[in-house]
Amino acid sequence: MDKIIAIQGAKGSNHHKVAIDFYGANVPLKECMSFDVLVDSLLDNSAEFGIMALENTIAGSIIPNYALIDNHNLHIIREEYLNIHHHLMALKGQNINDIKEVWSHPMALLQCKTFFKKHPHIKLVEDVDTAEVAKRIANKKLQGIAAIAPKIAAEIFDLVIIEDEIQTIKDNSTRFVLVQTTKPEVKADANKASIKFQLSHKRGSLAAILNAMSDCKMNLTKIQSLPVIQTPWKYSFFVDVTFDEYANYQKAISIIEIMAEEFKILGTYKNGR
Amino acid sequence: MDKIIAIQGAKGSNHHKVAIDFYGANVPLKECMSFDVLVDSLLDNSAEFGIMALENTIAGSIIPNYALIDNHNLHIIREEYLNIHHHLMALKGQNINDIKEVWSHPMALLQCKTFFKKHPHIKLVEDVDTAEVAKRIANKKLQGIAAIAPKIAAEIFDLVIIEDEIQTIKDNSTRFVLVQTTKPEVKADANKASIKFQLSHKRGSLAAILNAMSDCKMNLTKIQSLPVIQTPWKYSFFVDVTFDEYANYQKAISIIEIMAEEFKILGTYKNGR
């Protein structure tokens, strides 16, 4: 039997697009209405893999998803950068003046802020997903309600696109990762890694780690500090590095393991850019 | 005449609390229904100062606000860390079963996710503010609608607190900053700074900067990388440092100015912790 991929949201969502890119159009899906549910389906083995958005060029890191991966010891095995296109869609025959409310995922609402400023008669309502709303509009024949979703959702659910490309910043790249609960073998083409460690608030401690990484020819592509909750003056760092030689990477992590606390590899995989 | 402070949100909001902490209970306020409007009122001189939330322990940095400060060359002159308490409030006489919808700011809705999971009959609706909803419920006598707001809002608008402390993570500290358009004199008690610079994706470039900072006895309290939109392989870094000696800080920035591109001081002020 084919392995089941848990996605955040419904068919027609951006997570669905990424699943298709990874596994083809007939990928067996489990639709999850939150990232928490997605992680639960990995933990109870009702899905083998999960696809999670991790950061985008507008809002930065999706910190709660980093926390989910970290707290449940998930492993990142693959990544993809997807350009996000938001389209406003509704039942056929309706136009922008017919729309009273738009229901969508908070992130999609945020990314279309400027468009909705020009249409103050439309009420913004948080919903669990982008594409699931498109489905609901179609199934329940909801008049006056619009969804924000990718083009694929309008095709699947036979809706009309009222306005296309309503996102404020046109160049909106989102990074998705494929995760699983078991620790995988590192593949031969791996040239990127996501790691996490803690440091005490001691002067130069981060510089020392970055020096070691640089000495081992690691390139930093992302760094993010987060205060450790309820532990003043202690910081977690989520760092992504790319590298040419796996041996150099192994050397780097063996050094960081000694220098930092709570060191953990979230995943070693092929660079998606 | 007293100077006017622009706050995000209405009276009774957390931004109002911070304004009171800075300028006392009778501070002349301008209520702004978005951070964009807040910045506009600074630019058109209808307010002298603005108060903006910049990061919290749960969701991390509020990247769009960093962008506003950066793009409009605002100056950070003060900061405060506030422990956030979210309370569910409605018209007197109502209880949790009477509530059909909660209207609130997306960040407040996010921070109370776990509570609302236990009450799936309540629809979450994005609104511009926390306290402004409390005011609207009071003024329009809205039945079945609840607000999420600080205790001060229930007092001001005479509402009942249906559930207190509904935030998922009880230790939720949010960092607020006071900003203005003109460049201030640095005060004698300044021991913290927020800086921003860009680096090309060259191995060791960040490590070199952090080494220089460490040599000048700067302590890093925050670091955040962001890809520069539409410029692949270029990264912006937002960094906060604390220091004991102002002379050391001046030395550090004169070095970073040479080593990094697009270097900018967002503010030099007294550590709020």
Coordinates of C-alpha atoms in Angstrom, one line a residue:
Chain A
M1 CA 0.0 0.0 0.0
D2 CA 1.2 3.5 -0.7
K3 CA 2.3 5.6 2.1
I4 CA -0.1 8.3 3.4
I5 CA 1.0 11.9 3.4
A6 CA -0.6 14.2 6.0
I7 CA -1.1 17.7 4.8
Q8 CA -2.2 20.8 6.6
G9 CA -5.5 21.8 5.0
A10 CA -7.6 20.3 2.4
K11 CA -7.1 19.2 -1.2
G12 CA -6.5 22.3 -3.3
S13 CA -4.2 23.9 -0.7
N14 CA -0.6 24.8 -1.1
H15 CA 0.3 21.9 1.1
H16 CA -1.5 19.7 -1.5
K17 CA 0.6 21.3 -4.3
V18 CA 3.8 20.4 -2.4
A19 CA 2.6 16.8 -1.9
I20 CA 2.0 16.5 -5.6
D21 CA 5.4 17.9 -6.4
F22 CA 7.0 15.3 -4.0
Y23 CA 4.8 12.2 -4.8
G24 CA 2.7 12.9 -8.0
A25 CA -0.9 13.7 -8.6
N26 CA -2.3 10.5 -7.1
V27 CA -0.6 10.8 -3.7
P28 CA -2.8 9.3 -0.9
L29 CA -3.6 12.2 1.4
K30 CA -4.8 12.8 4.9
E31 CA -6.3 16.2 5.3
C32 CA -5.6 17.8 8.7
M33 CA -7.3 20.9 9.9
S34 CA -4.4 22.0 12.0
F35 CA -0.6 21.4 12.3
D36 CA -1.4 19.8 15.7
V37 CA -3.7 17.3 14.1
L38 CA -1.0 16.7 11.4
V39 CA 1.6 15.9 14.1
D40 CA -0.9 13.7 15.9
S41 CA -1.5 11.6 12.8
L42 CA 2.2 11.0 12.5
L43 CA 2.5 10.0 16.1
D44 CA -0.5 7.5 15.9
N45 CA 0.8 6.2 12.6
S46 CA -2.2 7.1 10.6
A47 CA 0.2 8.8 8.2
E48 CA 3.8 8.2 7.4
F49 CA 4.9 11.6 6.3
G50 CA 3.7 15.2 7.0
I51 CA 4.1 18.4 5.1
M52 CA 4.5 21.6 7.1
A53 CA 5.1 25.2 6.1
L54 CA 8.1 26.5 8.1
E55 CA 8.8 30.1 7.0
N56 CA 8.0 32.6 4.3
T57 CA 9.6 35.7 3.0
I58 CA 6.9 38.0 4.5
A59 CA 6.2 36.9 8.0
G60 CA 9.5 35.0 8.6
S61 CA 9.6 31.8 10.6
I62 CA 6.4 30.0 11.7
I63 CA 7.7 29.6 15.2
P64 CA 4.9 27.3 16.4
N65 CA 5.8 24.8 13.7
Y66 CA 9.4 24.9 14.7
A67 CA 8.2 24.1 18.3
L68 CA 6.1 21.2 17.0
I69 CA 9.0 19.6 15.2
D70 CA 11.3 20.2 18.1
N71 CA 9.0 19.0 20.9
H72 CA 7.9 15.9 19.1
N73 CA 11.4 15.0 17.8
L74 CA 10.2 15.0 14.1
H75 CA 12.8 14.6 11.4
I76 CA 13.0 16.9 8.4
I77 CA 13.8 14.8 5.3
R78 CA 13.1 17.1 2.4
E79 CA 12.2 20.7 1.7
E80 CA 10.6 22.8 -1.1
Y81 CA 10.3 26.5 -1.7
L82 CA 7.0 27.4 -3.3
N83 CA 5.9 30.8 -4.7
I84 CA 2.5 31.5 -3.1
H85 CA -0.3 32.9 -5.2
H86 CA -3.5 33.9 -3.4
H87 CA -6.7 34.2 -5.4
L88 CA -10.1 35.4 -4.2
M89 CA -12.8 32.9 -5.2
A90 CA -16.5 32.3 -4.8
L91 CA -19.6 30.7 -6.3
K92 CA -19.9 31.4 -10.0
G93 CA -22.0 34.5 -10.9
Q94 CA -20.7 36.5 -8.0
N95 CA -18.5 39.6 -8.0
I96 CA -16.5 41.5 -5.4
N97 CA -19.6 43.6 -4.4
D98 CA -21.6 40.4 -3.5
I99 CA -18.9 39.3 -1.0
K100 CA -19.8 40.0 2.6
E101 CA -17.2 37.8 4.3
V102 CA -13.9 36.1 3.4
W103 CA -13.0 33.0 5.5
S104 CA -9.4 31.9 5.4
H105 CA -6.3 30.9 7.2
P106 CA -4.9 33.8 9.3
M107 CA -1.6 33.7 7.3
A108 CA -3.5 34.1 4.0
L109 CA -5.6 37.0 5.5
L110 CA -2.4 38.7 6.7
Q111 CA -0.7 38.3 3.3
C112 CA -3.7 40.0 1.5
K113 CA -4.1 42.9 4.0
T114 CA -3.6 45.7 1.5
F115 CA -6.2 44.3 -0.9
F116 CA -8.8 44.1 1.8
K117 CA -8.1 47.6 3.0
K118 CA -9.5 48.7 -0.4
H119 CA -12.6 46.6 0.3
P120 CA -13.6 47.5 3.8
H121 CA -17.1 46.1 3.4
I122 CA -15.6 42.6 3.5
K123 CA -15.3 41.1 7.0
L124 CA -12.2 38.9 7.5
V125 CA -13.0 35.7 9.4
E126 CA -10.3 33.3 10.5
D127 CA -10.8 29.7 9.4
V128 CA -8.8 26.6 9.6
D129 CA -7.6 26.4 6.0
T130 CA -7.6 28.1 2.6
A131 CA -8.8 25.4 0.3
E132 CA -11.3 23.8 2.8
V133 CA -13.3 27.0 2.7
A134 CA -13.4 26.8 -1.1
K135 CA -14.8 23.2 -0.7
R136 CA -17.3 24.3 1.8
I137 CA -18.5 27.2 -0.4
A138 CA -19.0 24.8 -3.2
N139 CA -20.7 22.0 -1.2
K140 CA -23.0 24.3 0.7
K141 CA -23.5 26.8 -2.1
L142 CA -22.6 29.6 0.2
Q143 CA -23.6 33.0 -1.3
G144 CA -21.6 36.1 -0.2
I145 CA -18.7 34.1 1.1
A146 CA -15.2 34.1 -0.5
A147 CA -12.2 31.9 0.0
I148 CA -8.5 32.8 -0.5
A149 CA -6.8 29.8 -2.1
P150 CA -4.5 28.7 -4.9
K151 CA -5.8 28.3 -8.5
I152 CA -6.0 24.5 -8.1
A153 CA -8.8 24.9 -5.6
A154 CA -11.0 26.9 -8.0
E155 CA -10.5 24.1 -10.5
I156 CA -11.2 21.3 -8.1
F157 CA -14.3 22.9 -6.6
D158 CA -15.6 24.7 -9.7
L159 CA -15.5 28.2 -8.3
V160 CA -14.9 31.5 -10.1
I161 CA -11.8 33.6 -9.4
I162 CA -13.0 37.1 -8.5
E163 CA -9.6 38.6 -8.2
D164 CA -6.3 37.0 -8.9
E165 CA -2.9 37.6 -7.2
I166 CA -4.4 39.5 -4.2
Q167 CA -1.3 39.0 -2.0
T168 CA 0.3 42.3 -1.0
I169 CA 3.9 41.3 -1.8
K170 CA 4.0 39.5 -5.1
D171 CA 7.2 37.7 -4.4
N172 CA 6.1 35.4 -1.6
S173 CA 8.1 32.3 -1.3
T174 CA 7.1 29.8 1.4
R175 CA 9.4 27.0 2.6
F176 CA 7.7 23.6 3.2
V177 CA 9.3 20.6 4.8
L178 CA 8.5 16.9 4.7
V179 CA 8.7 15.4 8.2
Q180 CA 8.5 11.9 9.7
T181 CA 8.8 10.4 13.2
T182 CA 11.6 7.9 12.6
K183 CA 15.2 8.9 12.1
P184 CA 16.1 8.4 8.4
E185 CA 19.4 7.4 6.8
V186 CA 21.1 10.5 5.5
K187 CA 20.9 10.4 1.7
A188 CA 24.0 10.8 -0.5
D189 CA 22.7 14.1 -2.0
A190 CA 22.2 15.8 1.4
N191 CA 23.9 19.3 1.4
K192 CA 21.7 21.2 3.9
A193 CA 20.9 20.7 7.6
S194 CA 18.6 22.2 10.2
I195 CA 20.1 22.2 13.7
K196 CA 19.0 23.5 17.1
F197 CA 21.0 24.3 20.2
Q198 CA 20.9 26.3 23.4
L199 CA 23.5 28.8 24.7
S200 CA 23.7 30.6 28.0
H201 CA 23.9 34.3 27.8
K202 CA 27.7 34.4 27.8
R203 CA 29.5 37.0 25.7
G204 CA 30.9 35.5 22.5
S205 CA 29.2 32.1 22.9
L206 CA 27.3 32.4 19.6
A207 CA 30.3 33.9 17.8
A208 CA 32.4 30.9 18.9
I209 CA 29.9 28.4 17.4
L210 CA 29.7 30.4 14.2
N211 CA 33.4 30.4 13.9
A212 CA 33.6 26.7 14.3
M213 CA 30.9 26.3 11.6
S214 CA 32.8 28.7 9.3
D215 CA 36.1 26.8 9.9
C216 CA 34.2 23.6 8.8
K217 CA 33.0 25.4 5.6
M218 CA 29.4 25.6 6.6
N219 CA 27.3 28.4 5.0
L220 CA 24.6 29.8 7.2
T221 CA 21.2 30.3 5.4
K222 CA 19.1 31.1 8.4
I223 CA 19.5 31.9 12.1
Q224 CA 16.8 32.6 14.6
S225 CA 17.2 33.1 18.3
L226 CA 14.4 32.5 20.7
P227 CA 14.4 33.0 24.5
V228 CA 13.9 29.7 26.3
I229 CA 10.5 30.1 27.9
Q230 CA 10.7 30.3 31.7
T231 CA 14.5 30.2 31.7
P232 CA 15.8 33.8 31.7
W233 CA 19.0 34.5 29.9
K234 CA 19.0 31.2 28.0
Y235 CA 18.5 31.2 24.3
S236 CA 17.6 28.6 21.7
F237 CA 19.0 28.9 18.2
F238 CA 17.5 27.4 15.1
V239 CA 20.2 27.4 12.4
D240 CA 20.2 26.2 8.8
V241 CA 23.5 25.5 7.0
T242 CA 24.4 24.3 3.6
F243 CA 27.7 22.5 2.8
D244 CA 29.6 20.9 0.0
E245 CA 31.3 18.0 1.8
Y246 CA 29.4 15.8 4.2
A247 CA 32.6 15.0 6.1
N248 CA 33.0 18.8 6.9
Y249 CA 29.4 18.8 8.2
Q250 CA 30.1 15.8 10.4
K251 CA 33.1 17.6 11.8
A252 CA 31.1 20.8 12.4
I253 CA 28.3 19.0 14.3
S254 CA 30.7 17.0 16.4
I255 CA 32.3 20.3 17.5
I256 CA 28.9 22.1 18.1
E257 CA 27.8 19.1 20.1
I258 CA 30.6 19.8 22.6
M259 CA 30.3 23.6 22.6
A260 CA 26.5 24.0 22.9
E261 CA 23.8 22.6 25.1
E262 CA 20.7 20.6 24.0
F263 CA 22.2 20.1 20.6
K264 CA 19.9 18.4 18.1
I265 CA 19.8 17.8 14.4
L266 CA 16.3 18.5 13.0
G267 CA 17.2 17.1 9.6
T268 CA 19.9 16.6 7.0
Y269 CA 18.5 16.8 3.4
K270 CA 19.0 18.2 -0.1
N271 CA 18.8 22.0 -0.5
G272 CA 15.5 22.9 -2.0
R273 CA 16.8 26.1 -3.7
Chain B
M1 CA 0.5 71.1 25.2
D2 CA 1.2 67.5 26.1
K3 CA 2.6 65.3 23.4
I4 CA 0.3 62.8 21.8
I5 CA 1.1 59.1 21.9
A6 CA -0.2 56.9 19.1
I7 CA -1.1 53.4 20.3
Q8 CA -2.1 50.3 18.3
G9 CA -5.6 49.6 19.3
A10 CA -8.1 51.3 21.6
K11 CA -8.1 52.4 25.2
G12 CA -8.0 49.3 27.4
S13 CA -5.5 47.5 25.2
N14 CA -2.0 46.3 26.2
H15 CA -0.5 49.2 24.1
H16 CA -2.6 51.6 26.4
K17 CA -1.1 49.8 29.5
V18 CA 2.4 50.5 28.1
A19 CA 1.5 54.2 27.4
I20 CA 0.4 54.5 31.0
D21 CA 3.6 53.0 32.3
F22 CA 5.6 55.4 30.2
Y23 CA 3.6 58.6 30.7
G24 CA 1.0 58.1 33.4
A25 CA -2.7 57.6 33.5
N26 CA -3.7 60.9 31.8
V27 CA -1.5 60.4 28.7
P28 CA -3.1 62.0 25.6
L29 CA -3.7 59.1 23.2
K30 CA -4.3 58.6 19.6
E31 CA -6.0 55.2 19.0
C32 CA -4.9 53.6 15.7
M33 CA -6.6 50.6 14.3
S34 CA -3.5 49.2 12.6
F35 CA 0.3 49.6 12.9
D36 CA 0.3 51.2 9.4
V37 CA -2.1 53.9 10.6
L38 CA 0.1 54.4 13.7
V39 CA 3.1 55.0 11.5
D40 CA 1.1 57.3 9.3
S41 CA 0.2 59.5 12.3
L42 CA 3.9 59.8 13.2
L43 CA 4.7 60.8 9.6
D44 CA 2.0 63.4 9.4
N45 CA 2.8 64.7 12.8
S46 CA -0.6 64.1 14.3
A47 CA 1.3 62.1 17.1
E48 CA 4.8 62.6 18.5
F49 CA 5.4 59.1 19.7
G50 CA 4.2 55.6 18.8
I51 CA 4.0 52.4 20.8
M52 CA 4.5 49.2 18.9
A53 CA 4.7 45.5 20.0
L54 CA 7.8 44.0 18.5
E55 CA 8.1 40.4 19.6
N56 CA 6.8 38.0 22.1
T57 CA 7.9 34.8 23.8
I58 CA 5.4 32.6 21.8
A59 CA 5.3 33.8 18.2
G60 CA 8.8 35.4 18.1
S61 CA 9.4 38.6 16.2
I62 CA 6.5 40.6 14.7
I63 CA 8.4 40.9 11.4
P64 CA 6.0 43.3 9.7
N65 CA 6.6 45.8 12.5
Y66 CA 10.4 45.5 12.1
A67 CA 9.8 46.3 8.4
L68 CA 7.7 49.4 9.3
I69 CA 10.4 50.7 11.6
D70 CA 13.1 50.0 9.1
N71 CA 11.3 51.3 6.0
H72 CA 10.2 54.5 7.6
N73 CA 13.4 55.1 9.4
L74 CA 11.8 55.3 12.8
H75 CA 13.9 55.5 16.0
I76 CA 13.4 53.3 19.0
I77 CA 13.8 55.4 22.1
R78 CA 12.5 53.1 24.9
E79 CA 11.3 49.6 25.5
E80 CA 9.1 47.7 27.9
Y81 CA 8.5 44.0 28.5
L82 CA 4.9 43.3 29.5
N83 CA 3.4 40.1 30.7
I84 CA 0.3 39.5 28.6
H85 CA -2.9 38.3 30.3
H86 CA -5.9 37.5 28.0
H87 CA -9.4 37.5 29.5
L88 CA -12.6 36.5 27.7
M89 CA -15.2 39.2 28.4
A90 CA -18.8 40.0 27.3
L91 CA -21.9 41.8 28.4
K92 CA -22.9 41.2 32.0
G93 CA -25.2 38.3 32.5
Q94 CA -23.7 36.1 29.8
N95 CA -21.7 32.9 30.3
I96 CA -19.5 30.8 28.0
N97 CA -22.5 29.0 26.5
D98 CA -24.1 32.2 25.4
I99 CA -21.0 33.2 23.3
K100 CA -21.3 32.4 19.5
E101 CA -18.4 34.4 18.2
V102 CA -15.2 35.9 19.6
W103 CA -13.8 38.9 17.8
S104 CA -10.2 39.8 18.4
H105 CA -6.8 40.6 17.1
P106 CA -5.2 37.6 15.2
M107 CA -2.3 37.5 17.7
A108 CA -4.7 37.2 20.6
L109 CA -6.7 34.5 18.9
L110 CA -3.5 32.6 18.2
Q111 CA -2.4 32.8 21.8
C112 CA -5.7 31.4 23.1
K113 CA -5.8 28.5 20.6
T114 CA -5.9 25.7 23.2
F115 CA -8.8 27.3 25.1
F116 CA -11.0 27.7 22.0
K117 CA -10.3 24.1 21.0
K118 CA -12.3 23.1 24.1
H119 CA -15.1 25.4 23.0
P120 CA -15.6 24.5 19.3
H121 CA -19.0 26.2 19.2
I122 CA -17.3 29.6 19.3
K123 CA -16.4 31.1 15.9
L124 CA -13.1 33.0 15.8
V125 CA -13.3 36.3 13.9
E126 CA -10.3 38.5 13.2
D127 CA -10.7 42.0 14.2
V128 CA -8.5 45.0 14.3
D129 CA -7.9 45.1 18.0
T130 CA -8.5 43.5 21.4
A131 CA -9.9 46.4 23.5
E132 CA -11.8 48.1 20.6
V133 CA -14.1 45.0 20.4
A134 CA -14.7 45.3 24.2
K135 CA -15.8 48.9 23.6
R136 CA -18.0 47.9 20.7
I137 CA -19.7 45.2 22.7
A138 CA -20.4 47.7 25.4
N139 CA -21.6 50.5 23.1
K140 CA -23.8 48.4 20.9
K141 CA -24.9 46.0 23.6
L142 CA -23.8 43.0 21.5
Q143 CA -25.2 39.7 22.8
G144 CA -23.3 36.5 22.0
I145 CA -20.1 38.2 21.2
A146 CA -17.0 38.1 23.3
A147 CA -13.7 40.0 23.3
I148 CA -10.2 38.9 24.4
A149 CA -8.6 41.8 26.2
P150 CA -6.7 42.9 29.3
K151 CA -8.5 43.3 32.6
I152 CA -8.4 47.1 32.2
A153 CA -10.8 46.9 29.3
A154 CA -13.4 45.1 31.3
E155 CA -13.1 47.9 33.9
I156 CA -13.3 50.7 31.4
F157 CA -16.2 49.3 29.4
D158 CA -18.1 47.6 32.3
L159 CA -18.0 44.1 31.0
V160 CA -17.9 40.7 32.8
I161 CA -14.9 38.5 32.6
I162 CA -16.3 35.1 31.6
E163 CA -12.9 33.3 31.8
D164 CA -9.6 34.7 32.9
E165 CA -6.1 33.9 31.8
I166 CA -7.2 32.0 28.7
Q167 CA -3.8 32.2 27.0
T168 CA -2.2 28.8 26.2
I169 CA 1.2 29.7 27.6
K170 CA 0.9 31.4 30.9
D171 CA 4.3 33.1 30.7
N172 CA 3.7 35.3 27.7
S173 CA 6.0 38.3 27.7
T174 CA 5.7 40.9 24.9
R175 CA 8.2 43.5 24.1
F176 CA 6.9 47.0 23.3
V177 CA 9.0 49.9 21.9
L178 CA 8.4 53.6 21.9
V179 CA 9.3 55.1 18.5
Q180 CA 9.6 58.5 16.9
T181 CA 10.5 59.9 13.5
T182 CA 13.3 62.2 14.6
K183 CA 16.7 61.0 15.7
P184 CA 17.0 61.5 19.5
E185 CA 20.1 62.3 21.5
V186 CA 21.3 59.1 23.2
K187 CA 20.6 59.2 26.9
A188 CA 23.2 58.7 29.5
D189 CA 21.5 55.5 30.8
A190 CA 21.5 53.8 27.4
N191 CA 22.8 50.2 27.6
K192 CA 21.0 48.4 24.8
A193 CA 20.8 48.9 21.0
S194 CA 18.9 47.5 18.1
I195 CA 20.9 47.4 14.8
K196 CA 20.3 46.2 11.3
F197 CA 22.7 45.3 8.6
Q198 CA 23.0 43.2 5.4
L199 CA 25.5 40.6 4.5
S200 CA 26.2 38.7 1.3
H201 CA 26.0 35.0 1.5
K202 CA 29.8 34.6 2.1
R203 CA 31.0 32.0 4.5
G204 CA 32.0 33.3 7.8
S205 CA 30.7 36.9 7.3
L206 CA 28.3 36.7 10.2
A207 CA 30.8 35.0 12.4
A208 CA 33.3 37.9 11.7
I209 CA 30.7 40.5 12.8
L210 CA 29.8 38.6 15.9
N211 CA 33.5 38.3 16.8
A212 CA 34.0 42.0 16.4
M213 CA 30.9 42.5 18.7
S214 CA 32.2 40.1 21.3
D215 CA 35.7 41.8 21.2
C216 CA 33.9 45.0 22.0
K217 CA 32.1 43.4 24.9
M218 CA 28.7 43.5 23.4
N219 CA 26.2 40.9 24.6
L220 CA 23.7 39.6 22.0
T221 CA 20.1 39.3 23.2
K222 CA 18.5 38.7 19.9
I223 CA 19.4 37.8 16.3
Q224 CA 17.1 37.3 13.4
S225 CA 18.0 36.7 9.8
L226 CA 15.6 37.5 7.0
P227 CA 16.2 36.9 3.3
V228 CA 16.2 40.3 1.4
I229 CA 13.1 40.1 -0.7
Q230 CA 13.9 39.9 -4.4
T231 CA 17.7 39.7 -3.8
P232 CA 18.7 36.0 -3.6
W233 CA 21.5 35.1 -1.3
K234 CA 21.5 38.4 0.5
Y235 CA 20.4 38.5 4.2
S236 CA 19.3 41.2 6.6
F237 CA 20.1 40.7 10.2
F238 CA 18.2 42.4 13.1
V239 CA 20.4 42.2 16.2
D240 CA 19.9 43.5 19.7
V241 CA 22.9 44.0 22.0
T242 CA 23.4 45.1 25.6
F243 CA 26.6 46.7 26.8
D244 CA 28.1 48.2 30.0
E245 CA 30.3 50.9 28.4
Y246 CA 29.0 53.3 25.8
A247 CA 32.5 53.8 24.4
N248 CA 32.7 50.0 23.7
Y249 CA 29.4 50.2 21.8
Q250 CA 30.6 53.1 19.7
K251 CA 33.7 51.1 18.8
A252 CA 31.6 48.1 17.9
I253 CA 29.3 50.0 15.6
S254 CA 32.2 51.8 13.9
I255 CA 33.6 48.4 13.0
I256 CA 30.3 46.9 11.9
E257 CA 29.7 49.9 9.7
I258 CA 32.8 49.0 7.8
M259 CA 32.3 45.2 7.7
A260 CA 28.5 45.1 6.8
E261 CA 26.3 46.7 4.2
E262 CA 23.3 48.9 4.8
F263 CA 24.2 49.3 8.4
K264 CA 21.6 51.2 10.5
I265 CA 21.0 51.8 14.2
L266 CA 17.3 51.4 14.9
G267 CA 17.8 52.8 18.4
T268 CA 20.0 53.1 21.5
Y269 CA 18.1 53.0 24.7
K270 CA 17.8 51.6 28.3
N271 CA 17.4 47.9 28.6
G272 CA 13.8 47.2 29.7
R273 CA 14.5 44.0 31.5

